[in-house]
JSON list of C-alpha atoms in Angstrom, two decimals:
[
{"chain": "A", "resi": 250, "resn": "MET", "atom": "CA", "xyz": [7.34, -8.11, -16.53]},
{"chain": "A", "resi": 251, "resn": "HIS", "atom": "CA", "xyz": [5.06, -9.83, -14.05]},
{"chain": "A", "resi": 252, "resn": "ARG", "atom": "CA", "xyz": [5.11, -8.38, -10.51]},
{"chain": "A", "resi": 253, "resn": "SER", "atom": "CA", "xyz": [5.21, -10.63, -7.48]},
{"chain": "A", "resi": 254, "resn": "LYS", "atom": "CA", "xyz": [2.69, -10.33, -4.67]},
{"chain": "A", "resi": 255, "resn": "ILE", "atom": "CA", "xyz": [5.45, -8.82, -2.50]},
{"chain": "A", "resi": 256, "resn": "ASP", "atom": "CA", "xyz": [6.22, -6.19, -5.16]},
{"chain": "A", "resi": 257, "resn": "ILE", "atom": "CA", "xyz": [2.54, -5.26, -5.44]},
{"chain": "A", "resi": 258, "resn": "ILE", "atom": "CA", "xyz": [2.30, -4.90, -1.66]},
{"chain": "A", "resi": 259, "resn": "ALA", "atom": "CA", "xyz": [5.37, -2.66, -1.67]},
{"chain": "A", "resi": 260, "resn": "ASP", "atom": "CA", "xyz": [3.85, -0.55, -4.46]},
{"chain": "A", "resi": 261, "resn": "ILE", "atom": "CA", "xyz": [0.62, -0.10, -2.49]},
{"chain": "A", "resi": 262, "resn": "LEU", "atom": "CA", "xyz": [2.46, 0.84, 0.70]},
{"chain": "A", "resi": 263, "resn": "GLN", "atom": "CA", "xyz": [4.61, 3.33, -1.21]},
{"chain": "A", "resi": 264, "resn": "VAL", "atom": "CA", "xyz": [1.60, 5.02, -2.83]},
{"chain": "A", "resi": 265, "resn": "ALA", "atom": "CA", "xyz": [-0.21, 5.18, 0.53]},
{"chain": "A", "resi": 266, "resn": "ALA", "atom": "CA", "xyz": [2.81, 6.45, 2.50]},
{"chain": "A", "resi": 267, "resn": "ARG", "atom": "CA", "xyz": [1.32, 9.93, 3.00]},
{"chain": "A", "resi": 268, "resn": "GLY", "atom": "CA", "xyz": [-2.32, 8.91, 2.95]},
{"chain": "A", "resi": 269, "resn": "THR", "atom": "CA", "xyz": [-4.42, 8.60, -0.17]},
{"chain": "A", "resi": 270, "resn": "LYS", "atom": "CA", "xyz": [-7.76, 7.49, -1.55]},
{"chain": "A", "resi": 271, "resn": "LYS", "atom": "CA", "xyz": [-8.53, 3.99, -2.74]},
{"chain": "A", "resi": 272, "resn": "THR", "atom": "CA", "xyz": [-8.78, 5.08, -6.38]},
{"chain": "A", "resi": 273, "resn": "HIS", "atom": "CA", "xyz": [-5.34, 6.71, -6.26]},
{"chain": "A", "resi": 274, "resn": "ILE", "atom": "CA", "xyz": [-3.88, 3.45, -4.99]},
{"chain": "A", "resi": 275, "resn": "MET", "atom": "CA", "xyz": [-5.71, 1.47, -7.67]},
{"chain": "A", "resi": 276, "resn": "TYR", "atom": "CA", "xyz": [-4.48, 3.66, -10.55]},
{"chain": "A", "resi": 277, "resn": "GLY", "atom": "CA", "xyz": [-1.03, 4.29, -9.06]},
{"chain": "A", "resi": 278, "resn": "CYS", "atom": "CA", "xyz": [-0.42, 0.54, -8.73]},
{"chain": "A", "resi": 279, "resn": "ASN", "atom": "CA", "xyz": [-2.24, -0.45, -11.93]},
{"chain": "A", "resi": 280, "resn": "LEU", "atom": "CA", "xyz": [-4.65, -2.82, -10.17]},
{"chain": "A", "resi": 281, "resn": "SER", "atom": "CA", "xyz": [-8.23, -3.79, -10.87]},
{"chain": "A", "resi": 282, "resn": "PHE", "atom": "CA", "xyz": [-10.83, -2.96, -8.24]},
{"chain": "A", "resi": 283, "resn": "GLU", "atom": "CA", "xyz": [-11.07, -6.63, -7.24]},
{"chain": "A", "resi": 284, "resn": "GLN", "atom": "CA", "xyz": [-7.29, -6.95, -6.88]},
{"chain": "A", "resi": 285, "resn": "LEU", "atom": "CA", "xyz": [-7.17, -3.74, -4.86]},
{"chain": "A", "resi": 286, "resn": "GLN", "atom": "CA", "xyz": [-9.88, -4.97, -2.46]},
{"chain": "A", "resi": 287, "resn": "THR", "atom": "CA", "xyz": [-8.00, -8.22, -1.86]},
{"chain": "A", "resi": 288, "resn": "TYR", "atom": "CA", "xyz": [-4.73, -6.44, -1.12]},
{"chain": "A", "resi": 289, "resn": "LEU", "atom": "CA", "xyz": [-6.32, -3.71, 1.04]},
{"chain": "A", "resi": 290, "resn": "ASN", "atom": "CA", "xyz": [-8.02, -6.34, 3.20]},
{"chain": "A", "resi": 291, "resn": "LEU", "atom": "CA", "xyz": [-4.75, -8.25, 3.57]},
{"chain": "A", "resi": 292, "resn": "LEU", "atom": "CA", "xyz": [-2.73, -5.13, 4.45]},
{"chain": "A", "resi": 293, "resn": "LEU", "atom": "CA", "xyz": [-5.33, -3.83, 6.90]},
{"chain": "A", "resi": 294, "resn": "ASP", "atom": "CA", "xyz": [-5.56, -7.24, 8.61]},
{"chain": "A", "resi": 295, "resn": "ARG", "atom": "CA", "xyz": [-1.76, -7.45, 8.91]},
{"chain": "A", "resi": 296, "resn": "GLY", "atom": "CA", "xyz": [-1.42, -3.92, 10.27]},
{"chain": "A", "resi": 297, "resn": "LEU", "atom": "CA", "xyz": [0.63, -2.64, 7.34]},
{"chain": "A", "resi": 298, "resn": "LEU", "atom": "CA", "xyz": [-2.05, -0.16, 6.27]},
{"chain": "A", "resi": 299, "resn": "ARG", "atom": "CA", "xyz": [-4.66, 1.78, 8.22]},
{"chain": "A", "resi": 300, "resn": "VAL", "atom": "CA", "xyz": [-7.69, 3.92, 7.54]},
{"chain": "A", "resi": 301, "resn": "ASN", "atom": "CA", "xyz": [-6.65, 7.49, 8.26]},
{"chain": "A", "resi": 302, "resn": "ALA", "atom": "CA", "xyz": [-9.44, 8.86, 10.48]},
{"chain": "A", "resi": 303, "resn": "GLU", "atom": "CA", "xyz": [-8.10, 12.44, 10.34]},
{"chain": "A", "resi": 304, "resn": "ASN", "atom": "CA", "xyz": [-8.56, 12.63, 6.58]},
{"chain": "A", "resi": 305, "resn": "GLU", "atom": "CA", "xyz": [-11.96, 10.92, 6.62]},
{"chain": "A", "resi": 306, "resn": "LYS", "atom": "CA", "xyz": [-13.51, 14.28, 7.56]},
{"chain": "A", "resi": 307, "resn": "CYS", "atom": "CA", "xyz": [-12.68, 15.54, 4.05]},
{"chain": "A", "resi": 308, "resn": "GLY", "atom": "CA", "xyz": [-15.85, 14.48, 2.27]},
{"chain": "A", "resi": 309, "resn": "ASN", "atom": "CA", "xyz": [-17.06, 10.92, 2.02]},
{"chain": "A", "resi": 310, "resn": "SER", "atom": "CA", "xyz": [-13.75, 9.49, 0.82]},
{"chain": "A", "resi": 311, "resn": "THR", "atom": "CA", "xyz": [-11.80, 7.03, 2.91]},
{"chain": "A", "resi": 312, "resn": "PHE", "atom": "CA", "xyz": [-8.06, 7.62, 3.09]},
{"chain": "A", "resi": 313, "resn": "PHE", "atom": "CA", "xyz": [-5.55, 4.82, 3.55]},
{"chain": "A", "resi": 314, "resn": "GLN", "atom": "CA", "xyz": [-2.10, 5.32, 5.04]},
{"chain": "A", "resi": 315, "resn": "THR", "atom": "CA", "xyz": [0.95, 3.12, 5.51]},
{"chain": "A", "resi": 316, "resn": "THR", "atom": "CA", "xyz": [1.61, 2.29, 9.18]},
{"chain": "A", "resi": 317, "resn": "ALA", "atom": "CA", "xyz": [4.96, 2.17, 10.97]},
{"chain": "A", "resi": 318, "resn": "ARG", "atom": "CA", "xyz": [4.92, -1.59, 10.42]},
{"chain": "A", "resi": 319, "resn": "GLY", "atom": "CA", "xyz": [4.28, -0.97, 6.73]},
{"chain": "A", "resi": 320, "resn": "HIS", "atom": "CA", "xyz": [7.29, 1.35, 6.57]},
{"chain": "A", "resi": 321, "resn": "ILE", "atom": "CA", "xyz": [9.42, -1.41, 8.13]},
{"chain": "A", "resi": 322, "resn": "PHE", "atom": "CA", "xyz": [8.18, -3.74, 5.37]},
{"chain": "A", "resi": 323, "resn": "LEU", "atom": "CA", "xyz": [9.10, -1.15, 2.71]},
{"chain": "A", "resi": 324, "resn": "LYS", "atom": "CA", "xyz": [12.61, -0.75, 4.12]},
{"chain": "A", "resi": 325, "resn": "ALA", "atom": "CA", "xyz": [13.13, -4.53, 4.20]},
{"chain": "A", "resi": 326, "resn": "HIS", "atom": "CA", "xyz": [11.80, -4.81, 0.63]},
{"chain": "A", "resi": 327, "resn": "ARG", "atom": "CA", "xyz": [14.22, -2.11, -0.59]},
{"chain": "A", "resi": 328, "resn": "ASN", "atom": "CA", "xyz": [17.12, -3.81, 1.19]},
{"chain": "A", "resi": 329, "resn": "LEU", "atom": "CA", "xyz": [16.31, -7.19, -0.38]},
{"chain": "A", "resi": 330, "resn": "ARG", "atom": "CA", "xyz": [15.99, -5.69, -3.86]},
{"chain": "A", "resi": 331, "resn": "GLU", "atom": "CA", "xyz": [19.33, -3.93, -3.39]},
{"chain": "A", "resi": 332, "resn": "ILE", "atom": "CA", "xyz": [21.03, -7.17, -2.31]},
{"chain": "A", "resi": 333, "resn": "LEU", "atom": "CA", "xyz": [19.56, -9.10, -5.23]},
{"chain": "A", "resi": 334, "resn": "THR", "atom": "CA", "xyz": [20.43, -6.51, -7.88]},
{"chain": "A", "resi": 335, "resn": "THR", "atom": "CA", "xyz": [24.06, -5.85, -6.91]}
]
């Protein structure tokens, strides 16, 4: 089944809810590196995802975390899926 752009965004925000590395998002959402870069840029620009500065101290890895606005998106996405599947 082909995922929509909205479903992919929701998947990314769910994986990054507690803060995670780029590679974990890529594998957790089954995206190519190029796809991941496109979505990360979009989500960072829209304020749905942020770079977690606290976790950046742990080595050279950058951690991404879902913002409050991203959690609002996830809740709305779940509500819409529930409405459409019942």
